[in-house]
Coordinates of C-alpha atoms (C1' of nucleotides) in Angstrom, one line a residue:
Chain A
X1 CA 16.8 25.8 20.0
X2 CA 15.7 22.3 19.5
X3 CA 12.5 21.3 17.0
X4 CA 10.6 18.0 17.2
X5 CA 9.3 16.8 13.7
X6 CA 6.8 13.8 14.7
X7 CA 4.8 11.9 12.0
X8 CA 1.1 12.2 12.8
X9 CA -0.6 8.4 13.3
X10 CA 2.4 7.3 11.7
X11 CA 1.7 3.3 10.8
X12 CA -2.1 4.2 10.3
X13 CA -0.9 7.1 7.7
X14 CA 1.5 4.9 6.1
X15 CA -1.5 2.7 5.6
X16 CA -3.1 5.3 4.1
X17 CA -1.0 6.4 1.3
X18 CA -1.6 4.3 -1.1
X19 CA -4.8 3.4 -0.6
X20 CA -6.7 6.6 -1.3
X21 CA -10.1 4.8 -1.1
X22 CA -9.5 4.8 2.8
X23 CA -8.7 8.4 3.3
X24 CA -11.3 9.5 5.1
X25 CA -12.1 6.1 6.9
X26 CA -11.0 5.0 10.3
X27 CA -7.9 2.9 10.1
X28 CA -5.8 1.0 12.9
X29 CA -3.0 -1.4 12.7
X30 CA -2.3 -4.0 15.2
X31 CA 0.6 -5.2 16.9
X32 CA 3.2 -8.2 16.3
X33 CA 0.6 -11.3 16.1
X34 CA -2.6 -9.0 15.7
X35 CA -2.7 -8.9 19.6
X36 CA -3.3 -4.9 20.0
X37 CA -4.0 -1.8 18.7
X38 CA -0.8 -0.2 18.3
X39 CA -1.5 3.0 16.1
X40 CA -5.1 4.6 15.2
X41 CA -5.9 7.2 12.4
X42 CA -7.5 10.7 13.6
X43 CA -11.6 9.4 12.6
X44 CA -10.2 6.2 14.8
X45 CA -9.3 8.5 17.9
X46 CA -12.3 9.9 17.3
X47 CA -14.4 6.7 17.8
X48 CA -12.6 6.4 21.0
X49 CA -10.5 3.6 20.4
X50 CA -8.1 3.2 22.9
X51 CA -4.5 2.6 22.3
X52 CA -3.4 -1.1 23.1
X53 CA -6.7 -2.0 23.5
X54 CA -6.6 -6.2 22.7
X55 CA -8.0 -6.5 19.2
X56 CA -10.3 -9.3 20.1
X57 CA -12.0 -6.9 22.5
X58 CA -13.0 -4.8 19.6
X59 CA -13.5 -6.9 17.1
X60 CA -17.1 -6.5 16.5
X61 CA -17.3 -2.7 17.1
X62 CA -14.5 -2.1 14.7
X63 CA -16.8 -4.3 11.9
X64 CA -19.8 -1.7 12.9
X65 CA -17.9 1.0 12.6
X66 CA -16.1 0.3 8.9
X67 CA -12.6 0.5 10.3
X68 CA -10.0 -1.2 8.2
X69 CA -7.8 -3.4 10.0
X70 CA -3.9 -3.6 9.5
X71 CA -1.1 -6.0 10.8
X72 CA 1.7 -4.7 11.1
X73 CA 3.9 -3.9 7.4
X74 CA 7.2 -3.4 9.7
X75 CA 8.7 -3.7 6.1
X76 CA 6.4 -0.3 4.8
X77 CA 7.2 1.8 8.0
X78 CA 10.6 1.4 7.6
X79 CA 10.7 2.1 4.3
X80 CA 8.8 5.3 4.9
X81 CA 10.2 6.9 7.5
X82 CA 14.0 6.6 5.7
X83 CA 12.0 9.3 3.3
X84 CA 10.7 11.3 6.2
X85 CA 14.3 11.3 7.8
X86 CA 16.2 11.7 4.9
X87 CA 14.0 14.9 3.8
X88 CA 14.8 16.8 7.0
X89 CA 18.6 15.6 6.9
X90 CA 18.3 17.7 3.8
X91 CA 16.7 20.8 5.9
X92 CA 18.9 21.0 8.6
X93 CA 22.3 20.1 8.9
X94 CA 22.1 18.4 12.7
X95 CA 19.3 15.6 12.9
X96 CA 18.8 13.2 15.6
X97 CA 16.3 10.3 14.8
X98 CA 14.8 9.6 17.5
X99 CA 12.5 6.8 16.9
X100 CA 10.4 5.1 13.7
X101 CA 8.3 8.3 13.8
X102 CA 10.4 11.6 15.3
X103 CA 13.5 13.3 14.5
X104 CA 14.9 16.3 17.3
X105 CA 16.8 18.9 15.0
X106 CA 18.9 21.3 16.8
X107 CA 18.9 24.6 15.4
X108 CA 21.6 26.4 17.0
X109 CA 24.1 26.0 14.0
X110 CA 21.4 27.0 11.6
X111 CA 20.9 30.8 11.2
X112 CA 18.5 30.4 8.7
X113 CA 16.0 28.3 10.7
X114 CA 16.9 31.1 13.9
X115 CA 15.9 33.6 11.8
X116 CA 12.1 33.2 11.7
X117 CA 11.4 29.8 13.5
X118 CA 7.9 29.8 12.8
X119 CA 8.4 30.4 9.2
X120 CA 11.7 27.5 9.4
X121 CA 8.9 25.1 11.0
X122 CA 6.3 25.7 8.5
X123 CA 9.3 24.9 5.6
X124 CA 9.3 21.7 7.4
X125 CA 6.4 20.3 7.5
X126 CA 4.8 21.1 4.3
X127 CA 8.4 20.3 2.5
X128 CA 8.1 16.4 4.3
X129 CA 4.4 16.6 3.6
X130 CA 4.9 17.5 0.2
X131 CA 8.0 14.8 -0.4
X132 CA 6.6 11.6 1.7
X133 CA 2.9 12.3 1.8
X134 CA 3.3 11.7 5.8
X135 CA 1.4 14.5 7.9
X136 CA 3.6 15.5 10.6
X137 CA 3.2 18.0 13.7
X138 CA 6.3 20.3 14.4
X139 CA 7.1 21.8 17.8
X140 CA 9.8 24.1 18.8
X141 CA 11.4 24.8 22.3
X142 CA 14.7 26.1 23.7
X143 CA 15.3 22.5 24.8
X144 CA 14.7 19.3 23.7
X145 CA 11.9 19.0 26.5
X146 CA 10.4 22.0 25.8
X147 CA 10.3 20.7 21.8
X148 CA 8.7 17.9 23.0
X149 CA 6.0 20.0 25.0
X150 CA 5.2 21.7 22.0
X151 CA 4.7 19.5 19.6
X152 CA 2.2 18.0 22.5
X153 CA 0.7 21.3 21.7
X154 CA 0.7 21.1 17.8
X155 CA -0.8 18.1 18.1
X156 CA -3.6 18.5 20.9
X157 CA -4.6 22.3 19.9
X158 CA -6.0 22.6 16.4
X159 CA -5.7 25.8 16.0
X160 CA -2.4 25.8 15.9
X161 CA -2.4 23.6 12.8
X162 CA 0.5 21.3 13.6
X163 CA 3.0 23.9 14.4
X164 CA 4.0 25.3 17.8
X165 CA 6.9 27.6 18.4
X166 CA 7.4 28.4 21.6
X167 CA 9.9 31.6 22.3
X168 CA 7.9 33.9 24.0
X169 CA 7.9 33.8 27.6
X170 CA 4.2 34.3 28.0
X171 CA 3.0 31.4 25.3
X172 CA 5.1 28.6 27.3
X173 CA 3.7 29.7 31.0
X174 CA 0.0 29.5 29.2
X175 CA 0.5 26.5 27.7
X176 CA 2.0 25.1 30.5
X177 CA -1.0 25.9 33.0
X178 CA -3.6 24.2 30.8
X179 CA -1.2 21.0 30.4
X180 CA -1.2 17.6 32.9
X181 CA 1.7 16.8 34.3
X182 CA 1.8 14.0 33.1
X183 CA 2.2 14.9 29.5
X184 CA 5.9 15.6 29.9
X185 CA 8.6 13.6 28.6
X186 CA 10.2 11.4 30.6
X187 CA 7.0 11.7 33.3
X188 CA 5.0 8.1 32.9
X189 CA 2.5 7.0 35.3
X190 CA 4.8 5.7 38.7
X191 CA 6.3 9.4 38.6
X192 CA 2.8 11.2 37.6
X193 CA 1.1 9.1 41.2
X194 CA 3.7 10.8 43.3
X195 CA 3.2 14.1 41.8
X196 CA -0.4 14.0 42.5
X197 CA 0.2 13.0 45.9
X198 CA 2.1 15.8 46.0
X199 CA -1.0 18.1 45.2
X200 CA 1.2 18.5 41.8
X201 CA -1.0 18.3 38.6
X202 CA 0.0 20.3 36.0
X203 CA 2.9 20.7 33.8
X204 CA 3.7 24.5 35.6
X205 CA 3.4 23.5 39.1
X206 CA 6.0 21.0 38.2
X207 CA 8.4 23.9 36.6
X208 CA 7.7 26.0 39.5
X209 CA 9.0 23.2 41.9
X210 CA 13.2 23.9 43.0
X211 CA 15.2 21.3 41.1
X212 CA 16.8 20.7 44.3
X213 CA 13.5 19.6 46.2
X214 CA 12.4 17.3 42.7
X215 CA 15.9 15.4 43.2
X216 CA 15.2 14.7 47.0
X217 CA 11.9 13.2 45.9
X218 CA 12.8 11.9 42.7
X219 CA 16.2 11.3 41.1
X220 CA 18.7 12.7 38.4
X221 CA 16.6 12.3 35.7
X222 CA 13.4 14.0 36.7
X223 CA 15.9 16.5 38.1
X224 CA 17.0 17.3 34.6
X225 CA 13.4 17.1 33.0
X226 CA 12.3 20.0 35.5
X227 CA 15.5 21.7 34.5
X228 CA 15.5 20.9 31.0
X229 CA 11.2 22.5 31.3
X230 CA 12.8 25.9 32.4
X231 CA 15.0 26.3 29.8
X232 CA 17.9 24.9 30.9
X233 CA 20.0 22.7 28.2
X234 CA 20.5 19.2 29.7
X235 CA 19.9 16.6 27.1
X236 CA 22.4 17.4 23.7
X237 CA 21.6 16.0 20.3
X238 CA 22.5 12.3 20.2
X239 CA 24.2 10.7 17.5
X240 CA 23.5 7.2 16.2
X241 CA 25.1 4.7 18.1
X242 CA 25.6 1.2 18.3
X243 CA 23.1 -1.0 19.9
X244 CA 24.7 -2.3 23.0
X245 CA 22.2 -4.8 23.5
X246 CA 20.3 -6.5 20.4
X247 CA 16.7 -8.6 21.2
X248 CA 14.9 -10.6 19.0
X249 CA 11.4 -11.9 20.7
X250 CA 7.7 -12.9 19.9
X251 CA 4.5 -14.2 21.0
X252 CA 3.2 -17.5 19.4
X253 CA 0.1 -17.5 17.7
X254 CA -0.3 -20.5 19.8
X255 CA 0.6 -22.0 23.1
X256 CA 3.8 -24.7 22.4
X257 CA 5.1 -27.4 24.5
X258 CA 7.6 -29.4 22.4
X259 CA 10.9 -29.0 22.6
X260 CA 11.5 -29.1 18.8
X261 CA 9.2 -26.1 18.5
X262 CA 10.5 -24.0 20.9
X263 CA 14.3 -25.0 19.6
X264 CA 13.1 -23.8 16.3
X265 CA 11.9 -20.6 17.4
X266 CA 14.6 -19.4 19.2
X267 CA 16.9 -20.2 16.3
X268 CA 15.2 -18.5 14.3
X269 CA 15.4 -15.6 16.6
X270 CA 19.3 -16.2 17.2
X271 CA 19.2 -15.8 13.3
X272 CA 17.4 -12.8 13.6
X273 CA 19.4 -11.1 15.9
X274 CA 22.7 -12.0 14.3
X275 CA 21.8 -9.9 11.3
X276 CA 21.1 -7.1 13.4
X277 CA 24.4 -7.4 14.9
X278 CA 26.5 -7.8 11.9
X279 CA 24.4 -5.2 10.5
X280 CA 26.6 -2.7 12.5
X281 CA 29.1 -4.4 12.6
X282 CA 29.7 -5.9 16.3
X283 CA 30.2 -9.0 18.3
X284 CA 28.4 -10.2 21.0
X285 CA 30.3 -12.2 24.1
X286 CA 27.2 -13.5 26.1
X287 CA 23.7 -14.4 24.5
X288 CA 21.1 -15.2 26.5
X289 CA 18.0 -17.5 26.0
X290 CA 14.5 -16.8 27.7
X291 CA 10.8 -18.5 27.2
X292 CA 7.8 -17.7 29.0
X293 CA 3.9 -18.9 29.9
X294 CA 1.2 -16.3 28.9
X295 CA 1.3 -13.9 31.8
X296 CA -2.7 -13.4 30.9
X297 CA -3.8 -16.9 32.4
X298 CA -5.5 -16.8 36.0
X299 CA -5.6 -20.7 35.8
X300 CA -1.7 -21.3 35.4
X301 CA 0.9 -19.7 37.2
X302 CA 3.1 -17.7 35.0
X303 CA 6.8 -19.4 34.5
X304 CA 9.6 -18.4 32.7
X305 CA 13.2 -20.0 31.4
X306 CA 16.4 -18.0 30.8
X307 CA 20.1 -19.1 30.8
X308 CA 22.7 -17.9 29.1
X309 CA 26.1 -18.8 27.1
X310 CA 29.3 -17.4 26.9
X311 CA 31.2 -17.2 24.0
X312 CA 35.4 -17.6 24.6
X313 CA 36.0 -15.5 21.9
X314 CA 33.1 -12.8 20.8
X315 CA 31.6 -13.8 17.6
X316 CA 28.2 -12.7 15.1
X317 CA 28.8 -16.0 13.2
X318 CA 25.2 -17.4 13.3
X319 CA 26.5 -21.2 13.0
X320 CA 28.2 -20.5 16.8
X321 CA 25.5 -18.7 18.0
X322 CA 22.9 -21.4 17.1
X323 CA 25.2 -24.4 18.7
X324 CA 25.4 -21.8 22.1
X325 CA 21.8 -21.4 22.2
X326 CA 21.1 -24.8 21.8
X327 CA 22.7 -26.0 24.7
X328 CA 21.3 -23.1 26.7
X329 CA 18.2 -24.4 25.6
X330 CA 18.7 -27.7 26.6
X331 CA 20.2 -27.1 30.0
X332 CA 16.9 -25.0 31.1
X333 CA 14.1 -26.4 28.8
X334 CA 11.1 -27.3 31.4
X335 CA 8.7 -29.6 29.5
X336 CA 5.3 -29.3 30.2
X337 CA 4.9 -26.1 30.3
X338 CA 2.8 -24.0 28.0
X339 CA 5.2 -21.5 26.1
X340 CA 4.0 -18.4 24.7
X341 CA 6.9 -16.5 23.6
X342 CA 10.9 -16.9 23.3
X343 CA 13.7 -15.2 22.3
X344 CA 17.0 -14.0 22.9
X345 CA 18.6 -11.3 24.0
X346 CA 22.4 -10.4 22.8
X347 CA 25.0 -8.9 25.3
X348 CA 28.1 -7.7 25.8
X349 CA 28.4 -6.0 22.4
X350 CA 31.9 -4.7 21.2
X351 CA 32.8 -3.6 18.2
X352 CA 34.6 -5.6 15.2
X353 CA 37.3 -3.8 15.1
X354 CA 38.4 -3.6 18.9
X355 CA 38.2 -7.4 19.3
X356 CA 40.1 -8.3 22.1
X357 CA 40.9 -12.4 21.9
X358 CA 40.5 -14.5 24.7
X359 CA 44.5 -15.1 26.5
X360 CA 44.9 -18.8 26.2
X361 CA 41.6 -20.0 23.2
X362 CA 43.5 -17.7 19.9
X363 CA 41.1 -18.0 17.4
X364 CA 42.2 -19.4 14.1
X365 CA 42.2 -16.6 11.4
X366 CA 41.7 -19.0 8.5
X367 CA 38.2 -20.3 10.2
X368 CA 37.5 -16.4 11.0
X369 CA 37.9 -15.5 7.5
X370 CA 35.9 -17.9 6.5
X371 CA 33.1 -17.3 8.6
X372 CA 33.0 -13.3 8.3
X373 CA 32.8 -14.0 4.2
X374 CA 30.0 -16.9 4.4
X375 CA 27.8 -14.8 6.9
X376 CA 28.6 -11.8 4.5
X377 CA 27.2 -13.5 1.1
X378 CA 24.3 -15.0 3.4
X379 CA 23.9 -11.5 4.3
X380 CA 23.8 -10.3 0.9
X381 CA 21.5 -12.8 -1.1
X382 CA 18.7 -12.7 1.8
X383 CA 18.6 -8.7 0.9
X384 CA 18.3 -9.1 -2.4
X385 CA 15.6 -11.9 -1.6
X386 CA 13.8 -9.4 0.4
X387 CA 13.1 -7.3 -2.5
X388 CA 12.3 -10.2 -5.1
X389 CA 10.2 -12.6 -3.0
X390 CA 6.5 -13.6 -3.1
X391 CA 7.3 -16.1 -0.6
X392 CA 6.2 -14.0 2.1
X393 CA 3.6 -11.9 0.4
X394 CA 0.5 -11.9 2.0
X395 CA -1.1 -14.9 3.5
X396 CA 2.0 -16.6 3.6
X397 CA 4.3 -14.6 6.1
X398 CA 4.9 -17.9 8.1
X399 CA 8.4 -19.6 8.2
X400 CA 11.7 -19.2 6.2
X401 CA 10.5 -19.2 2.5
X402 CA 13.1 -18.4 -0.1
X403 CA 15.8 -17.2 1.9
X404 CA 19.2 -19.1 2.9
X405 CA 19.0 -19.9 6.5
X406 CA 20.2 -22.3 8.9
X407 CA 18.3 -25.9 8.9
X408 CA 18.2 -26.0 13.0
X409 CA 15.4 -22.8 12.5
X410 CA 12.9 -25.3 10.7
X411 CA 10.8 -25.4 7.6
X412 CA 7.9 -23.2 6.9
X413 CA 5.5 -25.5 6.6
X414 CA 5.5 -27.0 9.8
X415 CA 5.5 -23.7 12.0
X416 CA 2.0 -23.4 12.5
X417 CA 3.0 -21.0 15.7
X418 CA 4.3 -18.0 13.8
X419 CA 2.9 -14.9 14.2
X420 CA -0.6 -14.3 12.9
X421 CA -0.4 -11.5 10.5
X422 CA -4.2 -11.2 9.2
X423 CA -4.4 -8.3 7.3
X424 CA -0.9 -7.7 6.3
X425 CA -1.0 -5.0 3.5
X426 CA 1.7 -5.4 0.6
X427 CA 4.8 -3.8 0.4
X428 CA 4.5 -0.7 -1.8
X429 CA 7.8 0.4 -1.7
X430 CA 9.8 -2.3 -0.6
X431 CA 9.4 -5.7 -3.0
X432 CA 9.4 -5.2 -6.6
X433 CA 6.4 -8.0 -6.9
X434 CA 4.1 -5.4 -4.8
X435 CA 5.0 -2.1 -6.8
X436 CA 1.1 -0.6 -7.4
X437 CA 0.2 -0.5 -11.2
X438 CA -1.6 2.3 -12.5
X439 CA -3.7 1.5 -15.6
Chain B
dT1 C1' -9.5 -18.8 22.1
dC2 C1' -7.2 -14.1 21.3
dT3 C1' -3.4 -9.3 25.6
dG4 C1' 3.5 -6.3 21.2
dG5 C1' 8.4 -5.6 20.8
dG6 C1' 12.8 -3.3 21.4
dG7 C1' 15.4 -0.2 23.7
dT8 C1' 17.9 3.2 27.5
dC9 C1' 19.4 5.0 31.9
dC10 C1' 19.8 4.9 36.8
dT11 C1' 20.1 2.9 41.5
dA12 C1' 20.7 -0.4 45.2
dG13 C1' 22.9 -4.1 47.0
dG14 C1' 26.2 -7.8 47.1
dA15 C1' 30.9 -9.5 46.2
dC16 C1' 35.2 -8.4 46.2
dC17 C1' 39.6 -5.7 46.5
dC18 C1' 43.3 -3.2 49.4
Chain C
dT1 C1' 33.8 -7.4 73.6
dC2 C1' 35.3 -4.3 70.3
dT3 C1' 34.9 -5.0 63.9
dG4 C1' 37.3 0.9 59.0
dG5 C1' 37.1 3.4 54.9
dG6 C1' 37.3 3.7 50.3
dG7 C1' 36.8 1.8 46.0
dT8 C1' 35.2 -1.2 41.6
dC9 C1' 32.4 -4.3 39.2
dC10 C1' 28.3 -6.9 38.4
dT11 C1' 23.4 -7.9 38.6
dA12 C1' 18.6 -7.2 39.2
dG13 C1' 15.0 -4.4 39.0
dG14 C1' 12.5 -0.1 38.3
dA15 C1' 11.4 3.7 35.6
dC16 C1' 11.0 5.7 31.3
dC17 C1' 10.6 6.0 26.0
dC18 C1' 8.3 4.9 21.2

DNA sequence: TCTGGGGTCCTAGGACCC
DNA sequence: TCTGGGGTCCTAGGACCC
């Protein structure tokens, strides 16, 4: 028995929480850049915004309607659903996070929760309600697909009030009559236009079909879904693992041409994504440099740059990284063209400790040293920055302000194509300079 | 004017090996 | 003129997820 705990509107709720005057109002944040709507709160569903929908498209009806507008506080979400996560690590002994916004817990080596599921899902969400503030739905199924399907459920059907167990027989077949085929994990719209053509619509036509006859006209992994939908275990609980590929990418807030520019934006990035990779502790061998024109304009074709570098010996040491990409960038940098986003993508990620050195280039230990302690104090005074600095409070999220960085990634002032953060709300429970006062 | 970002898994096909 | 069989590794691209 699997259960999927999945935080309801979860950016728009965080949002929410600590700002009580909007609890009842329509919220939606946007995307990296303010380009789309990326989360909406139920009274927003319920003016029929769309999801994704590009916010200049909407600008004017969201202003009719009252809807408060957020950028994106990647800082706040975070933050938040640590507390989500780390209340049910306390309710069940085998958690799998899944994403920002839904954790899989697997029951089977929890009596308690076997006991009275209903009851054990219940616990759940009002004990994460009750700890984070963070409305979640909770479904329960004898796989992880089937978990997924009902939590669809909890969230679609009010009258089952956020919670859906399914473990009678009878319940899943209904449910699974009145739900679209496409609704099913792992089902997205390529798969869901064969179905159809198929004369299959709905989510127990699909279950009713051999798993044979869905591998002839799909492949392994549908096969499993339709397994998985009949009760068969296919998919176990994951555990965390390291990233084997680490990418760090944006959109401009405006279209750039200049070399310097674009050099100073995909440093920044390399920057970006070396944390992340020392973070859990890898090295990357290959790191590869893309750019691309806006893929929106009918008047230009759309273009794109990529070339990568390989490293001798693997490294995370953001000084060698910077130099590679640099000359990456200079071998396939196209002038005249109109960028609208970079970034780089890092590859062939092994860990630290298996490190096998290059035959014939050994790498001097003295220089390694070195590096692994500067990158670790760099590290280690941006964190504590993180928490301190009003540098990038709002209004003022553009560039490198107060943190130790590398000098090829620019200065703040001149980077007028960073990402447009509008309506950036403070960070509540992140940066001591935006803890809420209570008088 | 303005259209997100970061991942995974699987397959097919080419290059190459003996 | 006829041109095997079995394998690995790599890459690109498609599909999916949130």
């Amino acid at each position: 028995m699997y259960a999927l705990i999945d935080c309801n509107s979860f950016y728009a709720s965080c949002e929410k929480l600590f700002r009580p005057d909007l609890k009842r109002r329509p919220v939606v944040v946007l995307s990296n850049n303010d380009g789309c709507v990326v989360a909406r709160s139920a009274e927003a569903k319920a003016l029929g915004i769309k999801m994704g929908i590009p916010y200049f498209q909407i600008k004017d009806f969201l202003q009719q309607h009252r809807v408060a507008v957020f950028s994106s506080n990647y800082a706040l979400y975070a933050d938040m659903s640590a507390r989500v996560m780390n209340t049910l690590e306390q309710l069940c002994p085998d958690v799998e996070v899944y994403s920002i916004d839904e954790a899989f817990l697997y029951l089977g080596r929890y009596p308690a929760a076997l006991n009275d599921l209903t009851a054990y899902a219940k616990l759940i969400k009002t004990t994460v309600e009750r700890h984070t503030g963070i409305p979640v739905g909770v479904g329960v199924g004898k796989t992880k697909t089937l978990a997924k399907l009902a939590n669809y459920a909890a969230k679609t059907h009010p009258a089952t009030q956020g919670i859906c167990v399914l473990d009678k027989a009878s319940w899943t077949e209904r449910l699974m009559t009145i739900t679209p085929v496409e609704e099913v994990w792992g089902i997205g719209r390529q798969h869901t236009k064969k179905l159809h053509s198929l004369g299959i619509t709905t989510v127990a036509q699909f279950a009713a079909m051999s798993h044979s006859l869905v591998r002839q006209h799909f492949n392994v992994v549908m096969e499993r879904t339709n397994l998985e939908l009949n009760g068969v275990m296919c998919l176990g609980l994951e555990a965390a693992m390291a990233k084997q590929e680490i990418v760090s990418s944006r959109s401009f807030s405006k279209k750039i041409t200049e070399f310097d520019d674009l050099s100073q934006a995909v440093m920044g990035h390399v920057s970006k994504a070396a944390v992340k990779l020392r973070k859990q502790q890898s090295v990357c061998k290959i790191l590869v440099v893309f750019a691309k024109t806006s893929a929106f304009n009918p008047n230009e074709p759309y273009q794109s740059i990529r070339g990568q570098y390989q490293f001798i010996n693997a490294t995370c040491d953001t000084r060698v990284m910077i130099a590679g990409a640099r000359q990456v960038l200079e071998r396939i940098y196209k002038p005249n063209l109109k960028y609208a986003k970079a970034g780089v993508m890092l590859c062939a990620i092994q860990d630290q400790a298996t490190i096998v050195d290059d035959l014939f280039e050994k790498p001097d230990l003295l220089k390694q040293q070195q590096s692994q302690k500067l990158m670790a104090v760099m590290d280690a005074i941006n964190q504590q920055m993180a928490y301190q600095s009003k540098a990038q409070a709002k209004g003022s999220s553009k560039g490198n302000g107060g943190r130790l960085f590398i000098a090829s990634t620019g200065i703040a002032k001149q980077q007028d194509w960073q990402m447009n953060r509008a309506f950036l709300s403070p960070s509540y429970t992140t940066k001591l300079s935006d803890l809420l006062t209570v008088h």
